[in-house]
JSON list of C-alpha atoms in Angstrom, two decimals:
[
{"chain": "A", "resi": 1, "resn": "MET", "atom": "CA", "xyz": [36.75, -5.10, -47.50]},
{"chain": "A", "resi": 2, "resn": "LEU", "atom": "CA", "xyz": [37.92, -6.17, -44.36]},
{"chain": "A", "resi": 3, "resn": "GLU", "atom": "CA", "xyz": [37.91, -2.82, -42.94]},
{"chain": "A", "resi": 4, "resn": "ASN", "atom": "CA", "xyz": [34.03, -2.38, -43.83]},
{"chain": "A", "resi": 5, "resn": "ALA", "atom": "CA", "xyz": [33.86, -5.73, -42.06]},
{"chain": "A", "resi": 6, "resn": "GLN", "atom": "CA", "xyz": [35.49, -4.70, -39.04]},
{"chain": "A", "resi": 7, "resn": "ARG", "atom": "CA", "xyz": [34.18, -1.31, -38.78]},
{"chain": "A", "resi": 8, "resn": "MET", "atom": "CA", "xyz": [30.73, -3.47, -38.83]},
{"chain": "A", "resi": 9, "resn": "LEU", "atom": "CA", "xyz": [31.91, -5.48, -35.74]},
{"chain": "A", "resi": 10, "resn": "GLU", "atom": "CA", "xyz": [32.92, -2.75, -33.80]},
{"chain": "A", "resi": 11, "resn": "ASN", "atom": "CA", "xyz": [29.83, -0.78, -34.67]},
{"chain": "A", "resi": 12, "resn": "ALA", "atom": "CA", "xyz": [27.63, -3.80, -33.34]},
{"chain": "A", "resi": 13, "resn": "GLN", "atom": "CA", "xyz": [29.93, -4.56, -30.17]},
{"chain": "A", "resi": 14, "resn": "ARG", "atom": "CA", "xyz": [29.27, -0.52, -29.41]},
{"chain": "A", "resi": 15, "resn": "MET", "atom": "CA", "xyz": [25.74, -1.14, -29.85]},
{"chain": "A", "resi": 16, "resn": "PHE", "atom": "CA", "xyz": [25.67, -4.45, -27.42]},
{"chain": "A", "resi": 17, "resn": "LYS", "atom": "CA", "xyz": [27.37, -2.37, -25.04]},
{"chain": "A", "resi": 18, "resn": "ASN", "atom": "CA", "xyz": [24.73, 0.46, -25.26]},
{"chain": "A", "resi": 19, "resn": "ALA", "atom": "CA", "xyz": [22.05, -2.13, -24.99]},
{"chain": "A", "resi": 20, "resn": "GLN", "atom": "CA", "xyz": [23.81, -3.61, -22.00]},
{"chain": "A", "resi": 21, "resn": "ARG", "atom": "CA", "xyz": [23.60, -0.09, -20.29]},
{"chain": "A", "resi": 22, "resn": "MET", "atom": "CA", "xyz": [20.15, 0.28, -21.27]},
{"chain": "A", "resi": 23, "resn": "LEU", "atom": "CA", "xyz": [18.97, -3.14, -19.66]},
{"chain": "A", "resi": 24, "resn": "LYS", "atom": "CA", "xyz": [20.91, -1.89, -16.53]},
{"chain": "A", "resi": 25, "resn": "ASN", "atom": "CA", "xyz": [19.04, 1.27, -16.72]},
{"chain": "A", "resi": 26, "resn": "VAL", "atom": "CA", "xyz": [15.56, -0.19, -17.54]},
{"chain": "A", "resi": 27, "resn": "GLN", "atom": "CA", "xyz": [16.76, -2.19, -14.42]},
{"chain": "A", "resi": 28, "resn": "ARG", "atom": "CA", "xyz": [17.41, 0.39, -11.46]},
{"chain": "A", "resi": 29, "resn": "MET", "atom": "CA", "xyz": [14.36, 2.16, -12.82]},
{"chain": "A", "resi": 30, "resn": "LEU", "atom": "CA", "xyz": [11.99, -0.73, -12.06]},
{"chain": "A", "resi": 31, "resn": "LYS", "atom": "CA", "xyz": [13.58, -1.14, -9.00]},
{"chain": "A", "resi": 32, "resn": "ASN", "atom": "CA", "xyz": [13.07, 2.46, -8.20]},
{"chain": "A", "resi": 33, "resn": "VAL", "atom": "CA", "xyz": [9.43, 2.55, -9.41]},
{"chain": "A", "resi": 34, "resn": "GLN", "atom": "CA", "xyz": [9.00, -1.13, -6.60]},
{"chain": "A", "resi": 35, "resn": "ARG", "atom": "CA", "xyz": [10.38, 1.13, -4.17]},
{"chain": "A", "resi": 36, "resn": "MET", "atom": "CA", "xyz": [8.39, 4.38, -4.76]},
{"chain": "A", "resi": 37, "resn": "PHE", "atom": "CA", "xyz": [4.60, 1.56, -5.25]},
{"chain": "A", "resi": 38, "resn": "LYS", "atom": "CA", "xyz": [6.59, -0.02, -1.48]},
{"chain": "A", "resi": 39, "resn": "ASN", "atom": "CA", "xyz": [6.71, 3.66, -0.23]},
{"chain": "A", "resi": 40, "resn": "VAL", "atom": "CA", "xyz": [2.84, 4.94, -1.42]},
{"chain": "A", "resi": 41, "resn": "GLN", "atom": "CA", "xyz": [0.89, 1.68, -0.13]},
{"chain": "A", "resi": 42, "resn": "LEU", "atom": "CA", "xyz": [2.91, 2.68, 3.50]},
{"chain": "A", "resi": 43, "resn": "MET", "atom": "CA", "xyz": [1.60, 5.97, 3.18]},
{"chain": "A", "resi": 44, "resn": "SER", "atom": "CA", "xyz": [-1.79, 4.93, 2.10]},
{"chain": "A", "resi": 45, "resn": "GLN", "atom": "CA", "xyz": [-2.07, 2.73, 5.26]},
{"chain": "A", "resi": 46, "resn": "TYR", "atom": "CA", "xyz": [-0.47, 4.95, 7.80]},
{"chain": "A", "resi": 47, "resn": "VAL", "atom": "CA", "xyz": [-3.10, 7.86, 6.56]},
{"chain": "A", "resi": 48, "resn": "SER", "atom": "CA", "xyz": [-5.76, 5.33, 6.32]},
{"chain": "A", "resi": 49, "resn": "HIS", "atom": "CA", "xyz": [-4.89, 4.17, 10.39]},
{"chain": "A", "resi": 50, "resn": "PHE", "atom": "CA", "xyz": [-4.42, 7.96, 11.47]},
{"chain": "A", "resi": 51, "resn": "ALA", "atom": "CA", "xyz": [-8.10, 8.90, 9.52]},
{"chain": "A", "resi": 52, "resn": "SER", "atom": "CA", "xyz": [-10.09, 5.37, 11.06]},
{"chain": "A", "resi": 53, "resn": "LYS", "atom": "CA", "xyz": [-8.39, 6.89, 14.87]},
{"chain": "A", "resi": 54, "resn": "SER", "atom": "CA", "xyz": [-9.61, 10.11, 14.40]},
{"chain": "A", "resi": 55, "resn": "LEU", "atom": "CA", "xyz": [-13.23, 9.57, 13.42]},
{"chain": "A", "resi": 56, "resn": "ASN", "atom": "CA", "xyz": [-13.19, 7.20, 16.27]},
{"chain": "A", "resi": 57, "resn": "CYS", "atom": "CA", "xyz": [-11.90, 9.51, 18.47]},
{"chain": "A", "resi": 58, "resn": "GLY", "atom": "CA", "xyz": [-14.98, 11.87, 17.35]},
{"chain": "A", "resi": 59, "resn": "ASN", "atom": "CA", "xyz": [-17.27, 9.16, 18.24]}
]
């Protein structure tokens, strides 16, 4: 009975540690996604800037 309780406690601790690790990974992923979106925004700004410049040169 006591052994089972101990085993259950150990499993719960392991699960908790895994959950924490998962949360950290998710946070890291979210940061990376934010960074990616920023980069995409910057790139689109550059592209639209250069596109408008080249169009103006055509006129």
